[in-house]
mmCIF file of C-alpha atoms and ligand atoms in Angstrom:
data_model
loop_
_atom_site.group_PDB
_atom_site.id
_atom_site.type_symbol
_atom_site.label_atom_id
_atom_site.label_comp_id
_atom_site.label_asym_id
_atom_site.label_seq_id
_atom_site.Cartn_x
_atom_site.Cartn_y
_atom_site.Cartn_z
ATOM 1 C CA UNK A 1 104.284 111.923 83.171
ATOM 2 C CA UNK A 2 102.903 110.348 86.379
ATOM 3 C CA UNK A 3 102.264 112.874 89.108
ATOM 4 C CA UNK A 4 101.366 111.648 92.585
ATOM 5 C CA UNK A 5 100.372 113.139 95.913
ATOM 6 C CA UNK A 6 101.576 111.762 99.232
ATOM 7 C CA UNK A 7 99.243 113.423 101.753
ATOM 8 C CA UNK A 8 99.468 113.539 105.517
ATOM 9 C CA UNK A 9 99.741 115.644 108.617
ATOM 10 C CA UNK A 10 103.514 115.170 109.095
ATOM 11 C CA UNK A 11 103.398 116.624 112.610
ATOM 12 C CA UNK A 12 106.360 116.065 112.604
ATOM 13 C CA UNK A 13 107.829 114.127 109.663
ATOM 14 C CA UNK A 14 109.403 110.829 110.774
ATOM 15 C CA UNK A 15 111.806 108.295 109.238
ATOM 16 C CA UNK A 16 108.677 106.295 108.346
ATOM 17 C CA UNK A 17 107.289 109.121 106.218
ATOM 18 C CA UNK A 18 110.688 109.800 104.674
ATOM 19 C CA UNK A 19 111.030 106.141 103.702
ATOM 20 C CA UNK A 20 107.681 106.296 101.857
ATOM 21 C CA UNK A 21 108.638 109.605 100.174
ATOM 22 C CA UNK A 22 111.994 108.237 98.965
ATOM 23 C CA UNK A 23 110.472 105.036 97.618
ATOM 24 C CA UNK A 24 107.461 106.729 96.016
ATOM 25 C CA UNK A 25 109.750 109.255 94.324
ATOM 26 C CA UNK A 26 111.372 106.335 92.501
ATOM 27 C CA UNK A 27 108.124 104.997 91.060
ATOM 28 C CA UNK A 28 106.504 108.223 89.873
ATOM 29 C CA UNK A 29 107.880 111.078 87.821
ATOM 30 C CA UNK A 30 106.854 113.820 90.186
ATOM 31 C CA UNK A 31 105.792 113.511 93.825
ATOM 32 C CA UNK A 32 103.951 116.245 95.695
ATOM 33 C CA UNK A 33 103.963 115.832 99.452
ATOM 34 C CA UNK A 34 100.649 117.382 100.526
ATOM 35 C CA UNK A 35 100.724 118.764 104.058
ATOM 36 C CA UNK A 36 97.227 118.869 105.502
ATOM 37 C CA UNK A 37 96.210 122.204 106.958
ATOM 38 C CA UNK A 38 93.654 120.937 109.429
ATOM 39 C CA UNK A 39 93.250 123.009 112.581
ATOM 40 C CA UNK A 40 90.798 120.430 113.970
ATOM 41 C CA UNK A 41 93.795 118.145 114.583
ATOM 42 C CA UNK A 42 95.514 120.768 116.825
ATOM 43 C CA UNK A 43 98.950 120.154 115.355
ATOM 44 C CA UNK A 44 102.130 120.856 117.312
ATOM 45 C CA UNK A 45 103.719 122.524 114.285
ATOM 46 C CA UNK A 46 102.012 125.089 112.077
ATOM 47 C CA UNK A 47 101.463 124.060 108.478
ATOM 48 C CA UNK A 48 104.194 126.516 107.398
ATOM 49 C CA UNK A 49 106.669 124.924 109.829
ATOM 50 C CA UNK A 50 105.781 121.428 108.610
ATOM 51 C CA UNK A 51 106.336 122.488 105.004
ATOM 52 C CA UNK A 52 109.797 123.906 105.840
ATOM 53 C CA UNK A 53 110.740 120.770 107.803
ATOM 54 C CA UNK A 54 109.699 118.524 104.913
ATOM 55 C CA UNK A 55 111.569 120.693 102.413
ATOM 56 C CA UNK A 56 114.694 120.278 104.490
ATOM 57 C CA UNK A 57 114.551 116.483 104.714
ATOM 58 C CA UNK A 58 113.650 115.987 101.039
ATOM 59 C CA UNK A 59 116.159 118.444 99.553
ATOM 60 C CA UNK A 60 118.134 115.481 98.096
ATOM 61 C CA UNK A 61 115.114 114.391 96.011
ATOM 62 C CA UNK A 62 114.827 116.505 92.852
ATOM 63 C CA UNK A 63 111.370 115.258 91.820
ATOM 64 C CA UNK A 64 109.761 115.911 95.193
ATOM 65 C CA UNK A 65 107.841 119.082 95.956
ATOM 66 C CA UNK A 66 106.166 120.111 99.219
ATOM 67 C CA UNK A 67 102.817 121.905 99.267
ATOM 68 C CA UNK A 68 100.171 122.534 101.894
ATOM 69 C CA UNK A 69 96.492 121.949 101.275
ATOM 70 C CA UNK A 70 93.092 122.247 102.902
ATOM 71 C CA UNK A 71 89.733 120.817 101.904
ATOM 72 C CA UNK A 72 89.268 117.587 100.030
ATOM 73 C CA UNK A 73 92.336 115.629 99.038
ATOM 74 C CA UNK A 74 90.926 114.732 95.621
ATOM 75 C CA UNK A 75 90.321 118.433 94.860
ATOM 76 C CA UNK A 76 93.935 119.151 95.733
ATOM 77 C CA UNK A 77 95.049 116.244 93.524
ATOM 78 C CA UNK A 78 93.014 117.607 90.592
ATOM 79 C CA UNK A 79 94.383 121.090 91.171
ATOM 80 C CA UNK A 80 97.919 119.640 90.969
ATOM 81 C CA UNK A 81 97.019 117.507 87.960
ATOM 82 C CA UNK A 82 97.954 114.377 89.919
ATOM 83 C CA UNK A 83 96.300 111.063 89.098
ATOM 84 C CA UNK A 84 97.730 108.998 91.932
ATOM 85 C CA UNK A 85 97.552 109.193 95.730
ATOM 86 C CA UNK A 86 100.290 107.395 97.670
ATOM 87 C CA UNK A 87 99.717 106.091 101.187
ATOM 88 C CA UNK A 88 101.878 104.003 103.496
ATOM 89 C CA UNK A 89 100.558 100.928 105.284
ATOM 90 C CA UNK A 90 102.277 100.135 108.557
ATOM 91 C CA UNK A 91 100.138 97.308 109.895
ATOM 92 C CA UNK A 92 96.804 95.619 109.398
ATOM 93 C CA UNK A 93 95.290 98.225 111.745
ATOM 94 C CA UNK A 94 95.958 100.920 109.109
ATOM 95 C CA UNK A 95 94.209 98.924 106.422
ATOM 96 C CA UNK A 96 90.576 99.427 107.326
ATOM 97 C CA UNK A 97 90.869 103.213 107.537
ATOM 98 C CA UNK A 98 92.980 103.414 104.390
ATOM 99 C CA UNK A 99 90.592 101.192 102.446
ATOM 100 C CA UNK A 100 87.646 103.359 103.431
ATOM 101 C CA UNK A 101 89.510 106.529 102.490
ATOM 102 C CA UNK A 102 90.686 105.227 99.142
ATOM 103 C CA UNK A 103 87.231 103.940 98.236
ATOM 104 C CA UNK A 104 85.609 107.229 99.219
ATOM 105 C CA UNK A 105 88.161 109.132 97.175
ATOM 106 C CA UNK A 106 87.517 106.902 94.151
ATOM 107 C CA UNK A 107 83.790 107.387 94.507
ATOM 108 C CA UNK A 108 84.241 111.167 94.417
ATOM 109 C CA UNK A 109 87.003 111.162 91.810
ATOM 110 C CA UNK A 110 87.051 107.927 89.748
ATOM 111 C CA UNK A 111 90.091 109.038 87.746
ATOM 112 C CA UNK A 112 92.322 109.219 90.794
ATOM 113 C CA UNK A 113 93.748 105.973 92.151
ATOM 114 C CA UNK A 114 95.440 105.230 95.458
ATOM 115 C CA UNK A 115 98.551 103.097 95.649
ATOM 116 C CA UNK A 116 99.905 101.696 98.904
ATOM 117 C CA UNK A 117 103.503 101.149 99.882
ATOM 118 C CA UNK A 118 104.123 98.915 102.861
ATOM 119 C CA UNK A 119 106.211 100.694 105.452
ATOM 120 C CA UNK A 120 109.734 99.487 106.021
ATOM 121 C CA UNK A 121 109.574 96.981 108.928
ATOM 122 C CA UNK A 122 112.132 99.103 110.802
ATOM 123 C CA UNK A 123 109.525 101.864 111.111
ATOM 124 C CA UNK A 124 106.317 99.865 111.372
ATOM 125 C CA UNK A 125 105.750 100.918 115.009
ATOM 126 C CA UNK A 126 106.422 104.598 114.419
ATOM 127 C CA UNK A 127 103.964 107.498 114.443
ATOM 128 C CA UNK A 128 104.181 111.254 114.901
ATOM 129 C CA UNK A 129 102.369 110.949 118.233
ATOM 130 C CA UNK A 130 105.032 108.561 119.528
ATOM 131 C CA UNK A 131 107.752 111.058 118.589
ATOM 132 C CA UNK A 132 105.914 113.868 120.388
ATOM 133 C CA UNK A 133 105.284 111.739 123.467
ATOM 134 C CA UNK A 134 108.946 110.718 123.808
ATOM 135 C CA UNK A 135 110.214 114.245 123.047
ATOM 136 C CA UNK A 136 107.865 115.755 125.634
ATOM 137 C CA UNK A 137 109.660 113.773 128.344
ATOM 138 C CA UNK A 138 113.055 114.642 126.851
ATOM 139 C CA UNK A 139 113.650 111.097 125.616
ATOM 140 C CA UNK A 140 115.953 110.256 122.681
ATOM 141 C CA UNK A 141 114.233 110.670 119.307
ATOM 142 C CA UNK A 142 117.216 110.151 116.998
ATOM 143 C CA UNK A 143 115.911 106.695 115.992
ATOM 144 C CA UNK A 144 112.571 108.220 114.948
ATOM 145 C CA UNK A 145 113.257 111.417 113.012
ATOM 146 C CA UNK A 146 116.011 112.734 110.726
ATOM 147 C CA UNK A 147 118.743 114.554 112.689
ATOM 148 C CA UNK A 148 117.834 117.914 111.146
ATOM 149 C CA UNK A 149 114.359 117.701 112.726
ATOM 150 C CA UNK A 150 115.597 117.300 116.300
ATOM 151 C CA UNK A 151 116.321 121.011 117.033
ATOM 152 C CA UNK A 152 112.875 121.996 115.683
ATOM 153 C CA UNK A 153 111.168 119.438 117.926
ATOM 154 C CA UNK A 154 113.246 120.287 121.013
ATOM 155 C CA UNK A 155 112.548 124.001 120.540
ATOM 156 C CA UNK A 156 108.819 123.409 120.151
ATOM 157 C CA UNK A 157 108.731 121.266 123.285
ATOM 158 C CA UNK A 158 110.521 124.029 125.240
ATOM 159 C CA UNK A 159 107.884 126.546 124.058
ATOM 160 C CA UNK A 160 105.139 124.149 125.106
ATOM 161 C CA UNK A 161 106.590 123.598 128.576
ATOM 162 C CA UNK A 162 106.986 127.411 129.048
ATOM 163 C CA UNK A 163 103.275 127.868 128.283
ATOM 164 C CA UNK A 164 102.161 125.665 131.212
HETATM 165 N N1 COA B 201 105.529 105.940 108.946
HETATM 166 C C1 COA B 201 105.341 106.451 110.162
HETATM 167 N N2 COA B 201 104.193 106.984 110.558
HETATM 168 C C2 COA B 201 103.190 107.022 109.675
HETATM 169 C C3 COA B 201 103.323 106.517 108.386
HETATM 170 C C4 COA B 201 104.558 105.941 108.033
HETATM 171 N N3 COA B 201 104.761 105.415 106.833
HETATM 172 N N4 COA B 201 102.164 106.680 107.741
HETATM 173 C C5 COA B 201 101.331 107.267 108.606
HETATM 174 N N5 COA B 201 101.950 107.482 109.766
HETATM 175 C C6 COA B 201 101.359 108.023 110.991
HETATM 176 C C7 COA B 201 101.378 109.495 111.068
HETATM 177 O O1 COA B 201 102.545 109.953 111.692
HETATM 178 C C8 COA B 201 100.143 109.773 111.892
HETATM 179 O O2 COA B 201 100.481 109.594 113.251
HETATM 180 P P1 COA B 201 99.717 110.370 114.384
HETATM 181 O O3 COA B 201 98.283 109.935 114.297
HETATM 182 O O4 COA B 201 100.422 109.908 115.571
HETATM 183 O O5 COA B 201 99.878 111.823 114.094
HETATM 184 C C9 COA B 201 99.180 108.680 111.503
HETATM 185 O O6 COA B 201 99.975 107.682 110.983
HETATM 186 C C10 COA B 201 98.178 109.058 110.446
HETATM 187 O O7 COA B 201 98.687 110.113 109.780
HETATM 188 P P2 COA B 201 98.628 110.700 108.353
HETATM 189 O O8 COA B 201 99.235 109.831 107.343
HETATM 190 O O9 COA B 201 99.201 112.045 108.493
HETATM 191 O O10 COA B 201 97.141 110.673 108.071
HETATM 192 P P3 COA B 201 96.049 111.588 108.602
HETATM 193 O O11 COA B 201 95.013 110.650 109.095
HETATM 194 O O12 COA B 201 96.514 112.644 109.516
HETATM 195 O O13 COA B 201 95.635 112.312 107.270
HETATM 196 C C11 COA B 201 94.801 112.440 105.004
HETATM 197 C C12 COA B 201 95.241 111.578 106.176
HETATM 198 C C13 COA B 201 95.523 113.742 104.934
HETATM 199 C C14 COA B 201 95.146 111.626 103.774
HETATM 200 C C15 COA B 201 93.273 112.610 105.123
HETATM 201 O O14 COA B 201 92.943 113.109 106.392
HETATM 202 C C16 COA B 201 92.716 113.517 104.065
HETATM 203 O O15 COA B 201 92.695 113.196 102.916
HETATM 204 N N6 COA B 201 92.235 114.696 104.470
HETATM 205 C C17 COA B 201 91.659 115.674 103.559
HETATM 206 C C18 COA B 201 90.141 115.681 103.633
HETATM 207 C C19 COA B 201 89.550 114.618 102.743
HETATM 208 O O16 COA B 201 89.730 114.588 101.556
HETATM 209 N N7 COA B 201 88.797 113.716 103.386
HETATM 210 C C20 COA B 201 88.143 112.649 102.686
HETATM 211 C C21 COA B 201 89.015 111.441 102.603
HETATM 212 S S1 COA B 201 88.006 110.038 102.799
#
């Protein structure tokens, strides 16, 4: 059985991430979406919120599981008994960083390989930061994130505005 990890911050999950999750779930037996718990990144959503949001948008995929993790990705992969890491490549600008990460991970854990899926062209421009930027100014985000995510994002933006 091939178990893979698709790691990321998912702050918040976008159509681009969901596209990679759906496609990766077809090529491996079991896919664990690993939500990075990294306070250094100052995420908009807590790791618990990101896990719930991902669970909601992947509920139609029976072989997909959502888990949070901290520390090294390869340690998390070993802990989950996963031998593959999945990453999406949007553009050539992603490549250098992804190459460096995958080579570092292989150096530390030679038994774990990274596979890359090229992002659907429709979502090649998309990032979580773009979603947050547009949402902050109350712009339409329905082209960027699944409909179920919109109330979460709107609510969070309201909380943020109240704070300042
Ligand atoms: N569609 C849309 N957007 C995408 C995307 C896709 N297919 N793939 C990535 N993105 C966006 C994300 O939304 C994010 O946007 P943002 O910067 O605006 O928030 C950006 O690309 C990068 O995000 P992500 O995929 O979440 O990567 P990351 O850099 O936050 O985290 C980890 C990458 C989790 C794999 C890496 O940090 C890690 O492994 N950390 C654990 C520590 C470790 O092991 N380090 C050693 C590795 S060398």
